[in-house]
Coordinates of C-alpha atoms and ligand atoms in Angstrom, one line a residue:
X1 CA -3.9 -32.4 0.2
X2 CA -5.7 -31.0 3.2
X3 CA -9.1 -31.1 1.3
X4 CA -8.9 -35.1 1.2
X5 CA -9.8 -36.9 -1.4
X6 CA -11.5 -40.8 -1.4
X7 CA -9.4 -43.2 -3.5
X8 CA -12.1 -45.2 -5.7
X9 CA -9.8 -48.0 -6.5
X10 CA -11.5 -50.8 -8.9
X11 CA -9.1 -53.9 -9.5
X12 CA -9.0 -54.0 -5.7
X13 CA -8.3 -57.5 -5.6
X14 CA -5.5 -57.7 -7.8
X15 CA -1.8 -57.8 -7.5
X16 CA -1.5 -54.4 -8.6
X17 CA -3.4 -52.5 -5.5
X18 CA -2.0 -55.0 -2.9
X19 CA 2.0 -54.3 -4.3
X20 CA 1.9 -51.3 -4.9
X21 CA -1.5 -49.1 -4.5
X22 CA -2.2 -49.6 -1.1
X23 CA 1.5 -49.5 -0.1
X24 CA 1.8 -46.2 -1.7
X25 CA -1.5 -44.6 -0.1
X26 CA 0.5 -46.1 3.6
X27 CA 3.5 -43.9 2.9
X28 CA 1.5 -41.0 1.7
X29 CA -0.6 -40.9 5.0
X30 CA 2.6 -41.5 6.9
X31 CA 4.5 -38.8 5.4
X32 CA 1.4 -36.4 6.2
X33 CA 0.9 -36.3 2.6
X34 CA -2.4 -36.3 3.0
X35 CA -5.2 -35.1 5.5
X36 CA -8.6 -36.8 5.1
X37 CA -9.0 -39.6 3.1
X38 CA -11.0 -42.9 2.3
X39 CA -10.4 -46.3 0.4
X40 CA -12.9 -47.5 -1.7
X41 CA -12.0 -50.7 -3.1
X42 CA -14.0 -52.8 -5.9
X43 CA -13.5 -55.5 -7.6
X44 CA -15.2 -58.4 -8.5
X45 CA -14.6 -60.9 -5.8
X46 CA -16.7 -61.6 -2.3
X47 CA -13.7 -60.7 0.0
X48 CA -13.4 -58.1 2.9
X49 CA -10.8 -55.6 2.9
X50 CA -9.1 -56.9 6.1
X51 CA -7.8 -59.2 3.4
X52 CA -6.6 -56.8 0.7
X53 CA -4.9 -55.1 3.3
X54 CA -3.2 -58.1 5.3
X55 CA -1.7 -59.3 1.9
X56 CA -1.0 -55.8 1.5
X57 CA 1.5 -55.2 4.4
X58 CA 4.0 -58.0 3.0
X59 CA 4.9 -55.0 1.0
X60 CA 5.7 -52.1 3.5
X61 CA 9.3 -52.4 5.4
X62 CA 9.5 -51.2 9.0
X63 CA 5.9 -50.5 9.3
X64 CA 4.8 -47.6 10.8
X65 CA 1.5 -49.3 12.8
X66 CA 0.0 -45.6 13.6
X67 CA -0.3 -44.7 10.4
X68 CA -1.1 -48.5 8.9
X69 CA -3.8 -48.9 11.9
X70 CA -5.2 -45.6 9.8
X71 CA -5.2 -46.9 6.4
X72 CA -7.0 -50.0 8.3
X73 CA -9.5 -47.5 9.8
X74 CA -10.6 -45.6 6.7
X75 CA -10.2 -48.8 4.1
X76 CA -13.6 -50.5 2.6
X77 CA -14.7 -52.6 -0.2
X78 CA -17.7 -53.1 -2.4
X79 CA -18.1 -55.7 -4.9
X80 CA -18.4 -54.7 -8.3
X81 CA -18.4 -56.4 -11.7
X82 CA -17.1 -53.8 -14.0
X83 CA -20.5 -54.7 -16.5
X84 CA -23.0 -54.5 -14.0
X85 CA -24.6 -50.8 -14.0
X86 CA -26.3 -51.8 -11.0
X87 CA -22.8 -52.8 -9.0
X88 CA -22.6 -49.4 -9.8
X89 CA -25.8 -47.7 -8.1
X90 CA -24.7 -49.5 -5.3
X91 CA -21.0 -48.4 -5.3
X92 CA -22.4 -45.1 -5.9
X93 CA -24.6 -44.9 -2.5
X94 CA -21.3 -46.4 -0.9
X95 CA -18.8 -43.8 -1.8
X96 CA -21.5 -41.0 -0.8
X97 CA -21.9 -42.5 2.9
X98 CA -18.6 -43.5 3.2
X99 CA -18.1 -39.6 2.0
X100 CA -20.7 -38.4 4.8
X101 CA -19.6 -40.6 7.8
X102 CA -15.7 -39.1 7.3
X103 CA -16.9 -35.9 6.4
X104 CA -14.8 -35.9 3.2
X105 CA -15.1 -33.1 0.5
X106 CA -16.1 -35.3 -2.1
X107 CA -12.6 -35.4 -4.5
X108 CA -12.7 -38.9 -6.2
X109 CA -9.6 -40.3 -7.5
X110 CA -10.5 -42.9 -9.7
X111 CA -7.8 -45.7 -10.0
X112 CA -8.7 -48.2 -12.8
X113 CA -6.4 -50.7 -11.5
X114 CA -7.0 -53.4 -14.4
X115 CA -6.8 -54.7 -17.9
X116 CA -6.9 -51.8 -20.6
X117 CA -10.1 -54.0 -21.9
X118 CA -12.2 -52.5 -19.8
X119 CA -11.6 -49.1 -19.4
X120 CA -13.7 -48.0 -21.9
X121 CA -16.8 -49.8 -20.1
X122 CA -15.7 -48.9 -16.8
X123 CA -15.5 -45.3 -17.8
X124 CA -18.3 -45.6 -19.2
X125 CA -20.7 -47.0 -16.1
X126 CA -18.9 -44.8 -13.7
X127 CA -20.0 -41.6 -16.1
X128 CA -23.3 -43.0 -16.8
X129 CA -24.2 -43.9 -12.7
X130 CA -22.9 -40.5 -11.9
X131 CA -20.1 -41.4 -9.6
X132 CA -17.7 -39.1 -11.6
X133 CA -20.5 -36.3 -10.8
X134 CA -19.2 -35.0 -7.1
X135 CA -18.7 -31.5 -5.1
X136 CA -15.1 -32.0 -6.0
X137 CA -12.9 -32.8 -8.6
X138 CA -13.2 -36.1 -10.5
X139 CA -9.6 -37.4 -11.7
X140 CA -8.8 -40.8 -13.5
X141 CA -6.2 -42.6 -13.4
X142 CA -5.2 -45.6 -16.1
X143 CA -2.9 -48.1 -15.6
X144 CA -0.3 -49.1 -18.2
X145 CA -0.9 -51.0 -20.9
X146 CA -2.9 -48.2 -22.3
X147 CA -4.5 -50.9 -25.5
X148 CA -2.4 -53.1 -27.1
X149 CA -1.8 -51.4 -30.2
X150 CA -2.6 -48.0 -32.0
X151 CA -6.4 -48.9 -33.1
X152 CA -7.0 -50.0 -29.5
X153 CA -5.5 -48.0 -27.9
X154 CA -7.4 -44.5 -29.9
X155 CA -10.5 -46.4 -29.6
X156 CA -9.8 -45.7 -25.6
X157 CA -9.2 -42.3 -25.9
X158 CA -11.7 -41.5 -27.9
X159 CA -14.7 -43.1 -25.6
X160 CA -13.1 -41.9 -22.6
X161 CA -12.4 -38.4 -23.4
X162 CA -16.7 -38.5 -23.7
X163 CA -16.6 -38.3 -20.5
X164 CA -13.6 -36.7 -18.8
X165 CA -11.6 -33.8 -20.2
X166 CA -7.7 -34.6 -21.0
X167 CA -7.0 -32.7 -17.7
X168 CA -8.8 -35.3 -15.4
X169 CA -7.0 -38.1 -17.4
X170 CA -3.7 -39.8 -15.7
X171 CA -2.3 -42.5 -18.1
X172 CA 0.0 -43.6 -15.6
X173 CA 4.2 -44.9 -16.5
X174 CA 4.8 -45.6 -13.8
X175 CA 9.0 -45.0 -14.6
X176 CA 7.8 -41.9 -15.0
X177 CA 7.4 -41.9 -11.1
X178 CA 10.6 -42.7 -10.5
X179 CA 13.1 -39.9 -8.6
X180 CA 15.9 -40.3 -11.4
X181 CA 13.7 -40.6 -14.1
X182 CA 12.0 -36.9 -13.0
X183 CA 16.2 -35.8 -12.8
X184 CA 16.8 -36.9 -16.6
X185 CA 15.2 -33.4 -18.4
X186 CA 16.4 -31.3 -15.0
X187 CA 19.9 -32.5 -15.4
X188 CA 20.0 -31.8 -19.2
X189 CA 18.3 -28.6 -18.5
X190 CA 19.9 -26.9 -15.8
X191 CA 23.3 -27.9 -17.0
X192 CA 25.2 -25.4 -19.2
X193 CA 27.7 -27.6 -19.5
X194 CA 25.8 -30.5 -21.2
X195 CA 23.1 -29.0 -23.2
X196 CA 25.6 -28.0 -26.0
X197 CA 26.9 -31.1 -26.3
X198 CA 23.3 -32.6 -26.2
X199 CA 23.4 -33.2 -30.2
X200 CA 24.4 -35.2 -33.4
X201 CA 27.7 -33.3 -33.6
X202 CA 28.9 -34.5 -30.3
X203 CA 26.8 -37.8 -29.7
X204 CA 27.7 -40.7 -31.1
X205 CA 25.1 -42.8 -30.0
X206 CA 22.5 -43.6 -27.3
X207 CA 21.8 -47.2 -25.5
X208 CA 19.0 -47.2 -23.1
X209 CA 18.8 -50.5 -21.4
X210 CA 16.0 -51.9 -19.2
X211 CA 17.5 -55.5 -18.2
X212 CA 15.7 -58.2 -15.7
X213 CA 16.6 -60.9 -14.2
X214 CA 13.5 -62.9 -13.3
X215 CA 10.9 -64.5 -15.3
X216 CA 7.6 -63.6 -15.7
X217 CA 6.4 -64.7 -12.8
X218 CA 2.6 -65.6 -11.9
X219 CA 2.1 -62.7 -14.9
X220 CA 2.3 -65.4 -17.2
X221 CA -0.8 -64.8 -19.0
X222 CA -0.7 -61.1 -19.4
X223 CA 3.0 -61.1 -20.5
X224 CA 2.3 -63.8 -23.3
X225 CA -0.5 -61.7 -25.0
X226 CA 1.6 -58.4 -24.9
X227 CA 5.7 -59.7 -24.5
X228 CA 8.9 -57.1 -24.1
X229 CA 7.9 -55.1 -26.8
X230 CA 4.6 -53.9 -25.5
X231 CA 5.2 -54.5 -22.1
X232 CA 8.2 -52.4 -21.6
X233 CA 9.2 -50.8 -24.8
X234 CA 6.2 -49.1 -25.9
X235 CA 6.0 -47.0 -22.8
X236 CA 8.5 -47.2 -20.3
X237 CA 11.8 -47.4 -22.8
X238 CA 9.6 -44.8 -25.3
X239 CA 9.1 -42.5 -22.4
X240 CA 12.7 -43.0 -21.0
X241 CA 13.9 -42.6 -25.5
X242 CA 11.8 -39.2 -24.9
X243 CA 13.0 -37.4 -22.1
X244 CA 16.3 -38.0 -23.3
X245 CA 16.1 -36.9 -26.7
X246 CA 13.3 -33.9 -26.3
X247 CA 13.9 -30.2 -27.4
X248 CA 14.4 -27.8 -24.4
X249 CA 11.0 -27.2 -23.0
X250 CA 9.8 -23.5 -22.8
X251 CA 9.6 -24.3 -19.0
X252 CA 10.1 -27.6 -17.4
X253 CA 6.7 -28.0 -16.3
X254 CA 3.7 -30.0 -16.9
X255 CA 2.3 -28.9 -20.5
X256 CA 5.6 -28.2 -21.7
X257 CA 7.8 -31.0 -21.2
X258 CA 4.5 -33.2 -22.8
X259 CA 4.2 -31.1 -26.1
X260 CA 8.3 -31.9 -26.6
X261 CA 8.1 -35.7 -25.3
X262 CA 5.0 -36.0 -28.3
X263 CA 6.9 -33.8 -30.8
X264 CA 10.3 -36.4 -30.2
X265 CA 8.1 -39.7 -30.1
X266 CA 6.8 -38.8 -33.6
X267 CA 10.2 -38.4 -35.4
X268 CA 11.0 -41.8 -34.0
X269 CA 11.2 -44.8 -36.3
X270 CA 12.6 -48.9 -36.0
X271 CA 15.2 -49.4 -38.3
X272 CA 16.2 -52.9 -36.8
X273 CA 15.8 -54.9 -34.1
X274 CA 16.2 -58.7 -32.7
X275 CA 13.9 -60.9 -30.4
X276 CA 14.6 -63.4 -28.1
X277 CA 12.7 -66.2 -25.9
X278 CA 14.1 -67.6 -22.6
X279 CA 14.6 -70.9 -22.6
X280 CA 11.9 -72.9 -20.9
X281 CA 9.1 -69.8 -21.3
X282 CA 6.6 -72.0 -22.4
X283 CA 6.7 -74.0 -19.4
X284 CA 5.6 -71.1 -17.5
X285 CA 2.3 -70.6 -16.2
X286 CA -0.5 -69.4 -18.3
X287 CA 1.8 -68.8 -20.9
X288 CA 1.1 -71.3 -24.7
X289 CA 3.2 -74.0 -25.0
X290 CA 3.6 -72.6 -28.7
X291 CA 4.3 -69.6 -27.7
X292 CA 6.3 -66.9 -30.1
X293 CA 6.1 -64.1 -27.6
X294 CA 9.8 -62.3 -27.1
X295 CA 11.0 -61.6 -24.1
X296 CA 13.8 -60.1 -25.2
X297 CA 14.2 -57.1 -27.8
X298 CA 17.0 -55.0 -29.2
X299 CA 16.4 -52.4 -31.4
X300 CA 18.2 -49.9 -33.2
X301 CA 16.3 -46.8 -33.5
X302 CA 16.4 -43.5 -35.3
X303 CA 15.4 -40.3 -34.8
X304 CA 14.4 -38.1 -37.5
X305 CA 14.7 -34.3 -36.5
X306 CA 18.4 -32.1 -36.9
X307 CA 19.4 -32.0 -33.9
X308 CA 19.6 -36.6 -33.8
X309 CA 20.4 -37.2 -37.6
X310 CA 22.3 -39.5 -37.7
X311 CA 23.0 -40.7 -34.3
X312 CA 21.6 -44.0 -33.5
X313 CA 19.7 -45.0 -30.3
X314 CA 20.2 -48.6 -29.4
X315 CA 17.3 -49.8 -26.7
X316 CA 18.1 -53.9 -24.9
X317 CA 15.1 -55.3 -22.7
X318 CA 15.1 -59.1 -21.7
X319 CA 13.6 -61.0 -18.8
X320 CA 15.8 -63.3 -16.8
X321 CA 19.4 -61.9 -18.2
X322 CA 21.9 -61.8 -16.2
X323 CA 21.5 -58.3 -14.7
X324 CA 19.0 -56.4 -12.9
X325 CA 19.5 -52.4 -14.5
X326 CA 18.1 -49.8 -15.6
X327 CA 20.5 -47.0 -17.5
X328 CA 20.8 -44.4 -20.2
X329 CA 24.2 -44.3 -21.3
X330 CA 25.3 -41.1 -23.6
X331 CA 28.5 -42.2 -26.0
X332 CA 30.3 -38.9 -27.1
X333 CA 32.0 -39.3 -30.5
X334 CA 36.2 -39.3 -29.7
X335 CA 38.1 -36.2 -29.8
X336 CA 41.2 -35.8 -32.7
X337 CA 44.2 -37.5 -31.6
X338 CA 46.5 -34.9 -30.5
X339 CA 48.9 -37.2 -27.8
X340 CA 52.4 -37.7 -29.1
X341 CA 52.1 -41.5 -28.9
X342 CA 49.4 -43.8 -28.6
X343 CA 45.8 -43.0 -28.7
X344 CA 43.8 -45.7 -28.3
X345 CA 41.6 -43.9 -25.5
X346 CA 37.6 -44.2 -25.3
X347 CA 35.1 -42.0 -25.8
X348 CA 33.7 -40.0 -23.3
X349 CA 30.3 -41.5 -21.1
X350 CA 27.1 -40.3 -19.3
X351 CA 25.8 -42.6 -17.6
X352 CA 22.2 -42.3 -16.1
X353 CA 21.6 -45.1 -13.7
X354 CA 17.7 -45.4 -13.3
X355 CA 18.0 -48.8 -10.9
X356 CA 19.1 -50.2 -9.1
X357 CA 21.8 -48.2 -7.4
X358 CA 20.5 -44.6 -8.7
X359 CA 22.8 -41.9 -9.8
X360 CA 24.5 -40.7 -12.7
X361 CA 28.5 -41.0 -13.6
X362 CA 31.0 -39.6 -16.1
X363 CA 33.7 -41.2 -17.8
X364 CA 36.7 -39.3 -18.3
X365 CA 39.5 -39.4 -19.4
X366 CA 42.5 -39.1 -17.2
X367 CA 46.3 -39.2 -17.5
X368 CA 48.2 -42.4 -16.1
X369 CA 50.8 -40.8 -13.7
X370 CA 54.3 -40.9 -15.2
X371 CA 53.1 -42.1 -18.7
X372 CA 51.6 -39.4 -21.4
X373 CA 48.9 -42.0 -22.1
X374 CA 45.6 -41.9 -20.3
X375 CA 42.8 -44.0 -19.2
X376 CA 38.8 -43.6 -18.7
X377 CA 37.9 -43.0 -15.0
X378 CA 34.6 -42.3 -13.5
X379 CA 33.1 -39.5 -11.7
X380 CA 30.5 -40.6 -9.7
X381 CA 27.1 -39.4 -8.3
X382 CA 25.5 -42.1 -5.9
X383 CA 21.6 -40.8 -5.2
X384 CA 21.4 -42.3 -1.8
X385 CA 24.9 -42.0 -0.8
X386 CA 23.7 -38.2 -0.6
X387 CA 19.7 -37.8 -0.6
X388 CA 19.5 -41.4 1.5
X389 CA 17.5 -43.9 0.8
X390 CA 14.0 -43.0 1.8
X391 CA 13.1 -41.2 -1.3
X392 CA 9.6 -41.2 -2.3
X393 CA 8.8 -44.6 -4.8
X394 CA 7.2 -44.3 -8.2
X395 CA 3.7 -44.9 -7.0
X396 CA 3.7 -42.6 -4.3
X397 CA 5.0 -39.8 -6.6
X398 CA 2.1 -40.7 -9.3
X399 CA -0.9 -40.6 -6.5
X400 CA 0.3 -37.5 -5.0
X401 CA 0.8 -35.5 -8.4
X402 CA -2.4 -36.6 -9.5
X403 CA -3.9 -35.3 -6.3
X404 CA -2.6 -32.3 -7.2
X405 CA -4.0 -32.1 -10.6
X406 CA 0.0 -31.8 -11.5
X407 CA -0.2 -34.0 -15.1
X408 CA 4.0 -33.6 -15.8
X409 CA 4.2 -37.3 -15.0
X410 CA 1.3 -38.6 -17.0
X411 CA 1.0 -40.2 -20.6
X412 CA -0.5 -37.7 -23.0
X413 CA -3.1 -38.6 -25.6
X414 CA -0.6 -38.0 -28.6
X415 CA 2.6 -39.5 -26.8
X416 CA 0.7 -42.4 -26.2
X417 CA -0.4 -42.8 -29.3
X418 CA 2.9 -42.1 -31.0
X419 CA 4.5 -44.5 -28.8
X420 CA 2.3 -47.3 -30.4
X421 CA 2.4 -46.0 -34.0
X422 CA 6.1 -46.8 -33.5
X423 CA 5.5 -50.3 -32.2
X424 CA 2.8 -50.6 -34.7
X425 CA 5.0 -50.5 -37.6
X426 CA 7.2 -53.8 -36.7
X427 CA 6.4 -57.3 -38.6
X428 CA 6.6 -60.3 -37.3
X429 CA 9.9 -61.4 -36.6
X430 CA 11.9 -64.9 -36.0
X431 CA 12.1 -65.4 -31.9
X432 CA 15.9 -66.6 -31.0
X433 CA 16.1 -68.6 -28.2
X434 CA 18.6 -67.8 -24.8
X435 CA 19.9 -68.9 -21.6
X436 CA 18.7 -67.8 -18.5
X437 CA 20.7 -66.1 -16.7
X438 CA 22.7 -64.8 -20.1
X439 CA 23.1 -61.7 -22.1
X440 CA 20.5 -62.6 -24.4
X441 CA 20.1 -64.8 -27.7
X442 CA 23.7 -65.9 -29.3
X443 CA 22.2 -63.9 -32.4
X444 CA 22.5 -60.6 -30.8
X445 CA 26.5 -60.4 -31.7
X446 CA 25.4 -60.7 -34.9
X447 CA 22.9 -57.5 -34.3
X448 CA 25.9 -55.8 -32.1
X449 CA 27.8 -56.1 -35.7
X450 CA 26.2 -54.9 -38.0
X451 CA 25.5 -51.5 -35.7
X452 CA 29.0 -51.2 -34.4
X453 CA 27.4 -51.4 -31.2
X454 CA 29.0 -52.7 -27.4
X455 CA 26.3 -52.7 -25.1
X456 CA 28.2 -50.4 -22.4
X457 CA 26.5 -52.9 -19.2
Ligands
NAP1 N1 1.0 -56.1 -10.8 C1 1.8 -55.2 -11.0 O1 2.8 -55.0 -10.2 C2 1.6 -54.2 -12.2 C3 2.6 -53.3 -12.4 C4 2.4 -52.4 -13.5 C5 1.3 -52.5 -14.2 N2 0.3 -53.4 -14.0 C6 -0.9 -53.5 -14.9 O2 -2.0 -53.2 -14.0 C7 -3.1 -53.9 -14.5 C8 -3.7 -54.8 -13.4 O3 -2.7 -55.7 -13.0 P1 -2.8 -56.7 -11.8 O4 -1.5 -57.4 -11.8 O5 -3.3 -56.1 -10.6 O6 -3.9 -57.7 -12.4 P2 -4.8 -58.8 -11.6 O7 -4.0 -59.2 -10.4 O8 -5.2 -59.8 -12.6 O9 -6.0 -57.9 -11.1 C9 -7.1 -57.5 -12.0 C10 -8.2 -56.9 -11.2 O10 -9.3 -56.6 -12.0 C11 -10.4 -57.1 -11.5 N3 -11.4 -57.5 -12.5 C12 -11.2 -58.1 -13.7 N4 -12.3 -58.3 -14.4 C13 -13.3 -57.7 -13.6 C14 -14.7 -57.5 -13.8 N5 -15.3 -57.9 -14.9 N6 -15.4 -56.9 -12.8 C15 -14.7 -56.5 -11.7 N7 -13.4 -56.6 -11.5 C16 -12.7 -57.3 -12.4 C17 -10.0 -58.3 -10.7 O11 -11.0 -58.6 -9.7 P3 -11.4 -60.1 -9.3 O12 -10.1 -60.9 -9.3 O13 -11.9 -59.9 -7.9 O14 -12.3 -60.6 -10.3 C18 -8.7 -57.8 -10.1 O15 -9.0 -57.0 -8.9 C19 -2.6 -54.8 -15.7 O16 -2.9 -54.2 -16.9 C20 -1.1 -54.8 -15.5 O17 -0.4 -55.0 -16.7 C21 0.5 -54.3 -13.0

């Protein structure tokens, strides 16, 4: 980006900007990413930046203390209530000198780094002010939740695409950041040998999991409004559900890959799922002490298009299981017994590991030496054992693809609201109770049961 850009970021203060905004704007500038730049932070509180950044660098290993003593240089603040046009006259004149004095183009990213209730406001002010008025481009992102349910979350769109067109829009996922996450449509893709076997007659069934291990945290009061299903299913599991299950793409690019992943998400239906509640949730902070929020979900899904009748799609979330993962496992229907003797082999497996160790594996199987029987082995790809470590994280990837005006990784207007017609459509359910630290509620064998389902992990 040698044009540079100033990073407008409002929600400043918050949890969000220290953890992972600023830390992503550090490793962009110290990767060269980017040329001339400014922060702009604003947010509510009377606090200086020094401190924004200071509890900032708790989240950057082996700091690199050129290019953090240059975040430092070009970082400011300006308070700003979000309701306050004025806050916004003022931010305005800000951004402008801060603009001038670093002789910046004037390319605004626009980061709304806060609760989805006030996008349509903040959009709004920062339209109505002129801020979003500049000598260069004018891009805006949105941080996830996008609403809380369909009505909300059209009522967004609709006011905001008032003022921006859907081509200055980022709804960020910020999965969608994520190296192996970008790999799932390249592997499929670029693969003959998987693509034909990408279907209903080979595919038995589909389990994408997304399992934690800790609570929730100091998000207590956030998480008990929205819970797993909104939280993590609605758009990270939907988007994860999409890339897997998409038609081919005319090209895998931008446009492209977004007209399948809406296509897919509006064939998709619930057909049954199961909620859980750690035990001791209530006790946490911020959350009700009558709370019915799940923080676990199961669901068995279906997809509604040739190419996936028939095959179900199983998707597990919990907080504080027993595993940190992330995966997308594939489970190929068995082939016709043709050994002699025993055949009591398994299927064939993809596995696409999204965290924490990334990489994908096969399971084969292989003959036991001096026995005609065989047994399933694995055929591993470790991500860092070959690319290293130091691949770009999620929120790097986002900033600098929006910087580019490169929308591949960003929520369209339809898949977002496709992703919460789905959710939409569940009724309240009963909220089983587990053990920390377990697999979920006892209830879920009786789930795993009735679907024929072993969760692979
Ligand atoms: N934290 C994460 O790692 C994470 C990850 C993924 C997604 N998210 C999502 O990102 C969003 C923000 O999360 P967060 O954890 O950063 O929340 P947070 O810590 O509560 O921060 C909210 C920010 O919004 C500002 N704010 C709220 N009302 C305002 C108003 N009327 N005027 C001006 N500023 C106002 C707050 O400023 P003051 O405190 O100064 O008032 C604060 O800077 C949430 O929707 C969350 O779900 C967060």
């Amino acid at each position: 980006m040698k044009d540079g850009v100033t990073f407008v970021i409002l929600g400043a203060t918050g949890d969000l900007t220290k953890r992972k905004l600023i830390p992503a704007i550090y490793h962009l500038v110290k990767n060269g990413k980017i040329g001339k730049f400014a922060i702009v932070g604003a947010a509510r509180s009377n606090i200086q930046i020094k401190k924004i950044l200071s509890e900032s660098e708790k989240f950057i290993k082996n700091l690199d203390k050129k290019a953090w003593k240059k975040v430092i240089y070009f970082s400011y603040y300006h308070r700003v209530d979000f309701y306050q046009q004025e806050d916004y006259r003022q931010l305005k004149k800000f951004v402008e000198e801060i603009e001038k004095k670093h002789k910046l183009s004037g390319n605004r990213l626009f980061y709304l780094a806060t609760m989805p209730q006030h996008f349509e406001i903040m959009t709004f002010n920062l339209a109505k002010i002129g801020l979003v008025k500049t000598k260069g481009w004018a891009r805006c992102a949105y941080e996830k939740p996008f609403g809380e349910d369909l009505k909300s979350a059209k009522k967004i769109n609709k006011s905001i695409l008032k003022i921006f067109n859907e081509s200055q829009i980022y709804r960020i996922d910020h999965y969608l950041g994520k190296e192996l996450v970008g790999n799932i449509s390249l592997v499929r893709f670029t693969n003959r040998i998987l693509e034909p076997l990408w279907k209903n007659k080979h595919i038995e069934s589909v389990q994408i999991i997304l399992d934690e291990d800790m609570g929730v945290g100091n998000r207590g009061p956030y998480y008990d409004k929205y819970g797993a299903i909104k939280d993590v299913v609605q758009n990270h599991m939907m988007q994860l559900l999409a890339l897997t299950a998409m038609e081919a793409p005319k090209k895998l690019v931008g446009e492209y890959i977004r007209n399948e992943k809406a296509k897919l998400l509006s064939k998709v239906k619930i057909k049954d799922l199961i909620l859980g509640q750690y035990e001791d949730y209530k006790k946490e902070k911020g959350v009700s002490k009558k709370s019915k929020t799940e923080t676990f979900a199961a669901l068995k899904l279906e997809i509604n298009n040739q190419r996936w009748k028939g095959v179900p799609f199983f998707l597990k979330t919990g907080k504080n299981l027993d595993k940190k993962q992330t995966l997308i496992i594939i489970k190929f229907k068995k082939v016709d017994c043709l050994l002699a003797k025993t055949c009591e082999f398994d299927s064939n497996y993809i596995i696409i590991r999204i965290q924490p160790d990334e990489g994908i594996s096969f399971e084969i199987n292989q003959k036991i030496p001096e026995k005609n029987e065989v047994i399933p082995i694995k055929v591993d790809f470790c991500h860092s054992c070959l690319f290293g470590p130091n691949t770009p994280r999620g929120y790097e990837n986002l900033l600098e693809d929006i910087m580019k005006g490169d929308q591949s990784i960003f929520v369209r207007k339809d898949e977002i609201e496709n992703s919460w017609r789905i959710i939409d459509e569940i009724k309240k359910r009963k909220v089983y109770s587990y053990k920390k630290g377990s697999k979920g509620p006892e209830q879920l064998n009786i789930f795993n049961k009735k679907h024929n389902i072993i969760w692979k992990q």
